[in-house]
Amino acid sequence: MQDTISAVTVDNKSVELAVKDGTIGPSVIDISKLYGQTGMFTYDPGFTSTAACESKITYIDGDAGVLLYRGYPIEQLAEHGDFLETCYLLLYGELPTAAQKADFDYRVTRHTMVHDQMNRFFQGFRRDAHPMAIMVACVGALSAFYHDSTDISDPQQRMIASMRMIAKMPTLAAMAYKYSIGQPFVYPQNDLDYTSNFLRMCFAVPCEEYKVNPVLSRALDRIFILHADHEQNASTSTVRLAGSSGANPFACIAAGIACLWGPAHGGANEAALKMLKEIGTPDRIPMYIAKAKDKNDPFRLMGFGHRVYKNYDPRARIMQKTTHEVLNELGIKDDPLLDVAVELEQIALKDEYFVEKKLYPNIDFYSGITLKAMGFPTSMFTVLFALARTVGWIAQWSEMIEDPSQRIGRPRQLYVGTPQRQYVTEAYRG
Ligand code: SDX
């Protein structure tokens, strides 16, 4: 990393700021000493031009539509590997040998059960509670059960907590789904792979044998790979900020789940499917495109646009291919929602508003169609996103904790409120 110097003039005073180069991608101007030297802050609401940290985990080139996990292109990982291999890569930085992979799979598999008292948590929820609300509550509550792995200064405990979260998210997600449909919880089965185990916990019933469809399991496993990490997005930044105070990893991941729930972020997959249902038929698309372009209308095309990608989201392309694979496997010849999605994409990509603003389909545009075809209700879509993103949150949290320069995150502000004034009793308040 080459340090070169760049000068900034503030109130006729020249301030020298270091420029740091990364391995690839944009360099940064180190402004950490700017306030001390000038008495001024930088201002960047939404962090559109701010690098909050150094990281070796994920790299995105938004203009080129490139996504790398530890240097490996997402297309190659999705094509050749499985989700637990991606988990190992994100956590340890290298692809596992066969022995390392077998050991990692074994360790994750043996943490898939949750403490049986977790079942009582569910009894407190309404059956129609949104499963994301249940996930925020239950993941946060994991810290009440695992005091032996909340000492974040102990690398061994950090790794145990990481294993526990990666392993238990599918079990909790399946329990949230089962609870919502009034069916009994299904325990994990250790002779199944990670994603097949999850499908069985969601869709098996005690009355009959459940056979996992290998095509659907492979498709969902690939969907998990696509969602595993994505640099410093809103929920990952939430996890990092929560973790910077020393909060335990379960509480930090619960904060990430809460942030992911928003429709501008991970909640977009649920919102995108609702939008496709509302549009209903291709002839109604022009009306919705007009609404999306109308500044006075809050409507946005859900599943379109991205803070970083100003090109096609590489995950969306793989997602689209997976959608067709799943629909073919299930013998769904014509899905009206897919017809609307394909037509909407074609119209939007030719519309000058979307072209000029570089708005392309993102990962959430096609995922809902696929998950719905697999049998998941829309309320479970963001839960599946959170299940997959847990490894990314954990990897980013660990990287932050292990960074010797790490301090509590504490942004400042531009104060535009009332200057200091004296208290007056009610009689003088007019
Ligand atoms: C995810 O950050 C990540 O990495 C997130 C994620 C991950 O893996 O973690 O990739 C997952 O969250 C994907 C994004 C899912 N969200 C949606 O699909 C919701 C719909 N998209 C938009 O809300 C929006 O595109 C965002 C939130 C994704 C990005 O917002 P930005 O970067 O703040 O962009 P913006 O709101 O400033 O929009 C720029 C312009 C605006 O017009 P102007 O004010 O400049 O005239 O584009 C317009 C917006 O009005 N615009 C849209 C639009 N998205 C942006 N107009 C219509 N439909 C849209 N979808």
Coordinates of C-alpha atoms and ligand atoms in Angstrom, one line a residue:
M1 CA 0.0 0.0 0.0
Q2 CA 1.7 3.2 -1.2
D3 CA 1.3 6.3 1.1
T4 CA 1.4 9.5 -1.0
I5 CA 0.4 13.0 0.1
S6 CA -2.5 15.2 -1.0
A7 CA -3.0 18.8 0.2
V8 CA -6.4 20.4 1.0
T9 CA -6.7 24.2 1.8
V10 CA -9.1 25.1 4.6
D11 CA -9.5 28.9 5.6
N12 CA -6.3 29.7 3.6
K13 CA -4.4 27.0 5.6
S14 CA -2.9 24.1 3.6
V15 CA -3.5 20.8 5.3
E16 CA -1.6 17.7 4.0
L17 CA -3.6 14.5 4.0
A18 CA -2.2 11.0 3.3
V19 CA -3.6 9.1 0.3
K20 CA -3.7 5.3 0.9
D21 CA -3.8 2.8 -2.0
G22 CA -5.7 -0.5 -1.8
T23 CA -4.7 -3.7 -3.6
I24 CA -7.4 -2.9 -6.3
G25 CA -10.1 -0.3 -6.5
P26 CA -10.3 3.4 -5.4
S27 CA -7.6 4.9 -3.2
V28 CA -8.6 6.8 0.0
I29 CA -7.7 10.1 1.5
D30 CA -7.0 9.6 5.2
I31 CA -9.0 12.4 6.9
S32 CA -8.7 11.0 10.5
K33 CA -6.5 14.0 11.5
L34 CA -8.6 16.6 9.6
Y35 CA -10.7 17.8 12.6
G36 CA -7.6 18.1 14.8
Q37 CA -5.9 20.2 12.1
T38 CA -8.8 22.3 10.9
G39 CA -11.6 22.2 13.5
M40 CA -13.9 21.0 10.7
F41 CA -15.6 17.7 9.9
T42 CA -16.2 16.2 6.5
Y43 CA -19.9 15.8 5.6
D44 CA -21.2 12.7 3.7
P45 CA -24.8 11.6 4.7
G46 CA -25.4 8.1 3.4
F47 CA -21.6 7.6 3.2
T48 CA -21.6 7.8 -0.6
S49 CA -17.9 8.8 -0.7
T50 CA -16.7 7.4 2.6
A51 CA -14.6 4.3 3.3
A52 CA -15.3 3.3 6.9
C53 CA -12.6 0.6 7.2
E54 CA -9.9 -1.5 5.5
S55 CA -11.0 -5.0 4.6
K56 CA -9.7 -8.0 2.8
I57 CA -13.0 -9.9 2.5
T58 CA -15.1 -8.7 -0.4
Y59 CA -14.4 -6.4 -3.3
I60 CA -17.1 -4.8 -5.6
D61 CA -16.4 -2.9 -8.8
G62 CA -19.8 -1.3 -9.3
D63 CA -19.1 0.1 -12.8
A64 CA -17.8 -3.2 -14.1
G65 CA -20.3 -5.4 -12.2
V66 CA -17.6 -7.4 -10.5
L67 CA -18.0 -9.1 -7.1
L68 CA -15.1 -11.0 -5.5
Y69 CA -15.0 -13.0 -2.2
R70 CA -11.4 -13.1 -1.0
G71 CA -10.4 -12.5 -4.7
Y72 CA -12.5 -15.2 -6.2
P73 CA -15.3 -14.1 -8.7
I74 CA -18.8 -14.8 -7.5
E75 CA -19.6 -16.5 -10.8
Q76 CA -16.9 -19.2 -10.2
L77 CA -17.8 -19.8 -6.5
A78 CA -21.5 -20.1 -7.4
E79 CA -20.7 -22.5 -10.2
H80 CA -18.2 -24.8 -8.6
G81 CA -18.5 -24.6 -4.9
D82 CA -21.1 -25.0 -2.1
F83 CA -22.3 -22.5 0.6
L84 CA -20.2 -24.0 3.4
E85 CA -17.1 -23.7 1.2
T86 CA -17.9 -20.1 0.7
C87 CA -18.4 -19.7 4.5
Y88 CA -14.9 -21.2 5.1
L89 CA -13.4 -18.9 2.4
L90 CA -15.0 -15.8 3.9
L91 CA -14.0 -16.7 7.5
Y92 CA -10.4 -18.0 6.9
G93 CA -9.4 -16.2 3.6
E94 CA -8.5 -19.3 1.6
L95 CA -10.5 -22.1 -0.1
P96 CA -10.4 -25.2 2.1
T97 CA -8.5 -28.5 1.3
A98 CA -10.8 -31.6 1.2
A99 CA -9.8 -32.4 4.8
Q100 CA -10.4 -28.8 6.0
K101 CA -13.8 -28.7 4.3
A102 CA -14.8 -32.1 5.8
D103 CA -13.8 -30.8 9.3
F104 CA -15.6 -27.5 8.8
D105 CA -18.8 -29.2 7.6
Y106 CA -18.6 -31.6 10.6
R107 CA -18.2 -28.7 13.1
V108 CA -21.1 -26.7 11.6
T109 CA -23.4 -29.7 11.5
R110 CA -22.8 -30.4 15.2
H111 CA -24.0 -27.0 16.2
T112 CA -27.3 -27.0 14.3
M113 CA -29.5 -27.7 17.3
V114 CA -30.7 -24.8 19.5
H115 CA -31.2 -25.0 23.2
D116 CA -34.6 -26.6 23.7
Q117 CA -35.8 -23.8 25.9
M118 CA -35.6 -21.6 22.7
N119 CA -38.9 -23.3 21.8
R120 CA -40.6 -21.5 24.7
F121 CA -39.7 -18.2 23.0
F122 CA -41.9 -19.0 20.1
Q123 CA -44.9 -19.6 22.3
G124 CA -44.8 -15.9 23.2
F125 CA -45.2 -14.8 19.6
R126 CA -48.5 -14.5 17.6
R127 CA -48.7 -17.0 14.8
D128 CA -48.8 -14.2 12.3
A129 CA -45.7 -12.4 13.7
H130 CA -43.4 -11.5 10.8
P131 CA -40.6 -14.1 10.9
M132 CA -38.0 -11.3 10.7
A133 CA -39.3 -10.0 14.0
I134 CA -38.9 -13.5 15.4
M135 CA -35.3 -13.8 14.0
V136 CA -34.2 -10.5 15.6
A137 CA -35.6 -11.7 18.9
C138 CA -34.2 -15.2 18.9
V139 CA -30.7 -14.4 17.5
G140 CA -30.4 -11.7 20.2
A141 CA -31.6 -14.2 22.8
L142 CA -28.8 -16.7 21.8
S143 CA -26.5 -14.6 24.0
A144 CA -28.7 -15.6 26.9
F145 CA -27.9 -19.3 26.3
Y146 CA -24.2 -19.2 25.2
H147 CA -22.3 -17.2 27.9
D148 CA -19.3 -19.5 27.2
S149 CA -18.8 -17.8 23.8
T150 CA -19.4 -14.1 24.4
D151 CA -15.9 -13.2 25.5
I152 CA -14.9 -11.5 22.3
S153 CA -11.3 -11.1 23.4
D154 CA -10.9 -14.9 23.2
P155 CA -10.3 -16.1 19.5
Q156 CA -11.5 -19.6 20.4
Q157 CA -14.8 -18.2 21.8
R158 CA -15.2 -16.0 18.7
M159 CA -14.8 -19.0 16.5
I160 CA -17.3 -21.1 18.5
A161 CA -19.8 -18.2 18.4
S162 CA -19.3 -17.9 14.7
M163 CA -19.9 -21.7 14.2
R164 CA -23.0 -21.5 16.4
M165 CA -24.5 -18.7 14.4
I166 CA -23.8 -20.1 11.0
A167 CA -25.2 -23.5 12.1
K168 CA -28.2 -22.3 14.1
M169 CA -29.6 -19.7 11.7
P170 CA -31.2 -22.4 9.4
T171 CA -32.8 -24.1 12.5
L172 CA -34.2 -20.8 13.8
A173 CA -35.4 -19.8 10.4
A174 CA -37.2 -23.1 9.8
M175 CA -38.7 -22.9 13.3
A176 CA -40.0 -19.4 12.5
Y177 CA -41.6 -20.7 9.3
K178 CA -43.1 -23.8 11.0
Y179 CA -44.5 -21.7 13.8
S180 CA -46.2 -19.4 11.3
I181 CA -48.0 -22.3 9.7
G182 CA -48.9 -24.1 12.9
Q183 CA -46.8 -27.2 12.1
P184 CA -44.4 -28.9 14.6
F185 CA -40.7 -28.0 14.6
V186 CA -38.5 -30.4 12.7
Y187 CA -35.1 -31.2 14.3
P188 CA -31.9 -31.0 12.1
Q189 CA -30.7 -34.3 10.6
N190 CA -26.9 -34.6 10.7
D191 CA -26.6 -36.9 7.7
L192 CA -27.9 -34.1 5.4
D193 CA -25.8 -31.3 3.9
Y194 CA -26.4 -27.8 5.2
T195 CA -29.1 -26.6 2.7
S196 CA -30.8 -30.0 2.3
N197 CA -31.1 -30.0 6.2
F198 CA -32.7 -26.6 6.0
L199 CA -35.2 -27.6 3.3
R200 CA -36.2 -30.6 5.3
M201 CA -36.6 -28.6 8.5
C202 CA -38.9 -26.3 6.6
F203 CA -41.0 -28.7 4.6
A204 CA -40.9 -32.1 6.3
V205 CA -43.8 -33.2 8.5
P206 CA -43.7 -36.0 11.1
C207 CA -46.4 -38.0 9.3
E208 CA -44.3 -39.0 6.3
E209 CA -40.8 -39.3 4.8
Y210 CA -39.5 -36.1 3.2
K211 CA -37.2 -36.5 0.2
V212 CA -35.0 -33.5 -0.6
N213 CA -35.1 -32.5 -4.3
P214 CA -31.3 -32.3 -5.1
V215 CA -31.9 -29.7 -7.9
L216 CA -33.8 -27.4 -5.5
S217 CA -31.2 -27.9 -2.7
R218 CA -28.4 -27.0 -5.1
A219 CA -30.3 -24.0 -6.3
L220 CA -31.0 -22.7 -2.8
D221 CA -27.4 -23.4 -1.8
R222 CA -26.2 -21.3 -4.7
I223 CA -28.7 -18.5 -3.7
F224 CA -27.0 -18.6 -0.2
I225 CA -23.6 -18.2 -1.9
L226 CA -24.8 -15.1 -3.8
H227 CA -26.1 -13.5 -0.6
A228 CA -23.1 -14.4 1.7
D229 CA -21.3 -11.1 1.8
H230 CA -21.3 -7.7 0.1
E231 CA -18.6 -5.3 1.5
Q232 CA -19.8 -2.5 3.7
N233 CA -23.5 -2.5 3.0
A234 CA -26.0 -1.1 5.5
S235 CA -26.5 -4.2 7.6
T236 CA -22.8 -5.1 7.7
S237 CA -21.9 -1.5 8.7
T238 CA -24.6 -1.9 11.5
V239 CA -22.9 -5.1 12.7
R240 CA -19.4 -3.4 12.6
L241 CA -20.7 -0.4 14.5
A242 CA -22.5 -2.5 17.1
G243 CA -19.4 -4.7 17.5
S244 CA -17.1 -1.7 17.9
S245 CA -18.6 -1.1 21.3
G246 CA -17.6 -4.6 22.4
A247 CA -21.2 -6.0 22.2
N248 CA -21.4 -9.8 22.0
P249 CA -21.6 -11.3 18.5
F250 CA -25.2 -12.6 18.9
A251 CA -26.4 -9.1 19.7
C252 CA -24.4 -7.6 16.8
I253 CA -25.9 -10.1 14.3
A254 CA -29.4 -9.4 15.7
A255 CA -28.7 -5.7 14.9
G256 CA -27.7 -6.7 11.4
I257 CA -30.9 -8.6 10.9
A258 CA -32.9 -5.6 12.1
C259 CA -31.2 -3.4 9.5
L260 CA -31.5 -5.9 6.7
W261 CA -35.3 -6.0 7.2
G262 CA -35.7 -2.5 5.6
P263 CA -37.3 -2.5 2.1
A264 CA -34.4 -0.4 0.8
H265 CA -32.1 -3.2 1.7
G266 CA -32.7 -6.9 2.3
G267 CA -36.5 -6.4 2.5
A268 CA -36.5 -5.5 -1.2
N269 CA -36.9 -9.2 -2.2
E270 CA -40.2 -9.4 -0.4
A271 CA -41.2 -5.9 -1.7
A272 CA -40.2 -6.8 -5.2
L273 CA -42.5 -9.8 -5.3
K274 CA -45.3 -7.8 -3.9
M275 CA -44.7 -5.2 -6.6
L276 CA -44.8 -7.9 -9.3
K277 CA -48.0 -9.2 -7.9
E278 CA -49.5 -5.6 -7.8
I279 CA -48.5 -5.0 -11.4
G280 CA -50.1 -8.4 -12.2
T281 CA -49.9 -8.4 -16.0
P282 CA -47.4 -7.0 -18.6
D283 CA -49.9 -4.4 -20.0
R284 CA -49.8 -2.6 -16.6
I285 CA -46.0 -2.2 -16.6
P286 CA -45.9 1.3 -18.4
M287 CA -48.1 2.7 -15.6
Y288 CA -45.7 1.5 -12.9
I289 CA -42.6 2.6 -14.9
A290 CA -44.3 6.1 -15.0
K291 CA -44.9 6.0 -11.2
A292 CA -41.2 5.0 -10.6
K293 CA -40.1 8.0 -12.7
D294 CA -42.5 10.4 -11.0
K295 CA -40.6 12.6 -8.5
N296 CA -43.8 13.2 -6.6
D297 CA -44.6 9.5 -6.3
P298 CA -42.7 7.6 -3.6
F299 CA -43.0 4.4 -5.6
R300 CA -39.8 2.8 -6.7
L301 CA -39.1 -0.3 -8.8
M302 CA -38.2 -2.7 -6.0
G303 CA -35.3 -5.0 -7.0
F304 CA -33.9 -2.2 -9.2
G305 CA -31.0 0.1 -8.5
H306 CA -28.0 -0.1 -6.2
R307 CA -25.8 2.2 -4.3
V308 CA -22.7 0.6 -5.7
Y309 CA -23.6 -1.3 -8.9
K310 CA -24.0 1.1 -11.8
N311 CA -24.0 -1.9 -14.1
Y312 CA -25.9 -5.2 -13.9
D313 CA -25.5 -6.8 -10.4
P314 CA -23.5 -10.0 -11.3
R315 CA -25.6 -11.8 -8.7
A316 CA -28.8 -10.9 -10.5
R317 CA -27.6 -12.7 -13.7
I318 CA -26.9 -15.9 -11.7
M319 CA -30.2 -15.5 -9.9
Q320 CA -32.1 -15.2 -13.2
K321 CA -30.5 -18.5 -14.4
T322 CA -31.3 -20.2 -11.2
T323 CA -34.9 -19.0 -11.4
H324 CA -35.3 -20.7 -14.8
E325 CA -33.6 -23.9 -13.4
V326 CA -36.0 -24.1 -10.5
L327 CA -39.2 -23.3 -12.5
N328 CA -38.2 -26.0 -15.1
E329 CA -37.5 -28.6 -12.3
L330 CA -40.9 -27.8 -10.8
G331 CA -42.6 -28.0 -14.2
I332 CA -43.8 -24.5 -13.9
K333 CA -44.1 -23.6 -17.6
D334 CA -45.5 -20.1 -17.4
D335 CA -45.3 -18.1 -14.2
P336 CA -47.2 -14.9 -14.7
L337 CA -44.9 -13.1 -12.2
L338 CA -41.8 -14.2 -14.2
D339 CA -43.5 -12.9 -17.4
V340 CA -44.0 -9.5 -15.7
A341 CA -40.4 -9.5 -14.3
V342 CA -38.8 -10.3 -17.7
E343 CA -41.0 -7.8 -19.6
L344 CA -40.4 -5.1 -16.8
E345 CA -36.6 -5.7 -17.0
Q346 CA -36.6 -5.3 -20.8
I347 CA -38.7 -2.1 -20.8
A348 CA -36.7 -0.5 -17.9
L349 CA -33.3 -1.3 -19.4
K350 CA -34.3 0.6 -22.5
D351 CA -36.0 3.5 -20.7
E352 CA -33.8 6.6 -20.7
Y353 CA -34.6 7.4 -17.0
F354 CA -33.2 4.0 -15.9
V355 CA -30.3 4.2 -18.4
E356 CA -29.3 7.7 -17.4
K357 CA -29.5 6.8 -13.6
K358 CA -27.8 3.5 -14.3
L359 CA -30.6 1.5 -12.6
Y360 CA -30.2 -2.2 -13.2
P361 CA -31.9 -5.3 -11.6
N362 CA -30.2 -6.2 -8.4
I363 CA -30.1 -9.5 -6.6
D364 CA -33.6 -9.0 -5.1
F365 CA -35.3 -8.7 -8.5
Y366 CA -35.5 -12.4 -9.3
S367 CA -34.9 -14.1 -5.9
G368 CA -38.6 -13.7 -4.8
I369 CA -39.9 -15.6 -7.9
T370 CA -37.5 -18.5 -7.2
L371 CA -38.2 -18.7 -3.5
K372 CA -42.0 -18.5 -4.0
A373 CA -41.7 -21.4 -6.5
M374 CA -39.8 -23.4 -3.9
G375 CA -42.7 -23.0 -1.5
F376 CA -41.5 -20.2 0.8
P377 CA -44.0 -17.4 1.7
T378 CA -42.9 -13.8 0.9
S379 CA -42.5 -13.1 4.6
M380 CA -39.6 -15.7 4.6
F381 CA -37.6 -14.1 1.8
T382 CA -35.6 -11.7 3.9
V383 CA -35.1 -14.4 6.5
L384 CA -33.3 -16.5 3.9
F385 CA -31.2 -13.4 3.0
A386 CA -30.3 -13.0 6.7
L387 CA -29.5 -16.8 7.0
A388 CA -27.0 -16.5 4.1
R389 CA -25.6 -13.1 5.1
T390 CA -24.8 -14.2 8.7
V391 CA -21.4 -15.6 7.5
G392 CA -20.6 -12.3 5.9
W393 CA -21.6 -10.3 9.0
I394 CA -19.5 -12.7 11.2
A395 CA -16.5 -12.5 8.9
Q396 CA -16.6 -8.7 8.8
W397 CA -17.2 -8.5 12.6
S398 CA -14.2 -10.8 13.3
E399 CA -12.0 -8.7 10.9
M400 CA -12.9 -5.6 12.9
I401 CA -12.3 -7.2 16.3
E402 CA -8.9 -8.5 15.2
D403 CA -7.9 -5.1 13.8
P404 CA -5.4 -3.6 16.3
S405 CA -6.4 -0.1 15.3
Q406 CA -10.1 -0.7 15.9
R407 CA -11.9 1.8 18.1
I408 CA -15.5 2.4 19.0
G409 CA -17.3 4.0 16.0
R410 CA -18.5 7.5 16.8
P411 CA -19.5 9.7 13.8
R412 CA -20.0 13.5 14.4
Q413 CA -22.6 15.8 12.8
L414 CA -23.3 19.3 11.4
Y415 CA -25.5 20.9 14.1
V416 CA -28.3 23.0 12.6
G417 CA -30.5 23.3 15.7
T418 CA -31.1 26.2 18.1
P419 CA -28.1 27.9 19.7
Q420 CA -27.8 27.8 23.5
R421 CA -30.7 29.6 25.2
Q422 CA -31.9 30.1 28.9
Y423 CA -34.7 28.0 30.5
V424 CA -38.0 29.9 31.1
T425 CA -40.9 28.9 33.3
E426 CA -44.2 28.1 31.8
A427 CA -45.5 31.6 32.4
Y428 CA -43.1 33.0 29.9
R429 CA -43.6 30.4 27.1
G430 CA -46.4 32.3 25.3
Ligands
SDX1 C1 -29.6 -4.7 -1.4 O1 -25.5 -2.0 -0.4 C2 -25.6 -3.3 -0.7 O2 -24.6 -3.9 -1.1 C3 -27.0 -3.9 -0.6 C4 -27.2 -5.3 -1.1 C5 -26.4 -6.3 -0.3 O3 -26.1 -7.4 -0.9 O4 -26.1 -6.1 0.9 O5 -26.8 -5.4 -2.5 C6 -28.6 -5.8 -1.0 O6 -30.0 -4.0 -0.5 C7 -29.9 -4.4 -2.8 C8 -30.8 -3.2 -3.0 C9 -32.3 -3.6 -2.7 N1 -33.1 -2.4 -2.7 C10 -34.1 -2.2 -3.7 O7 -34.1 -2.9 -4.7 C11 -35.0 -1.0 -3.4 C12 -35.2 -0.2 -4.6 N2 -33.9 0.5 -4.9 C13 -33.7 1.8 -4.4 O8 -34.4 2.1 -3.2 C14 -32.3 2.3 -4.5 O9 -31.8 2.0 -5.7 C15 -31.3 1.9 -3.5 C16 -31.7 2.1 -2.1 C17 -30.9 0.4 -3.7 C18 -30.0 2.7 -3.7 O10 -30.3 3.9 -3.3 P1 -29.2 5.2 -3.5 O11 -27.9 4.7 -3.9 O12 -29.3 6.0 -2.3 O13 -29.7 5.8 -4.8 P2 -30.7 7.0 -4.8 O14 -31.9 6.6 -3.9 O15 -30.0 8.2 -4.5 O16 -31.2 7.0 -6.3 C19 -30.5 7.7 -7.3 C20 -31.6 8.1 -8.2 C21 -32.7 8.9 -7.5 O17 -33.2 9.8 -8.4 P3 -32.7 11.4 -8.3 O18 -33.1 11.8 -6.9 O19 -31.2 11.3 -8.5 O20 -33.5 12.0 -9.4 O21 -32.2 7.0 -8.9 C22 -33.6 6.9 -8.5 C23 -33.7 7.8 -7.3 O22 -35.0 8.4 -7.2 N3 -33.8 5.5 -8.2 C24 -34.9 4.8 -8.5 C25 -34.7 3.5 -8.0 N4 -33.6 3.5 -7.4 C26 -33.0 4.7 -7.4 N5 -36.0 5.2 -9.2 C27 -36.9 4.2 -9.4 N6 -36.8 2.9 -9.0 C28 -35.7 2.6 -8.3 N7 -35.6 1.3 -7.8

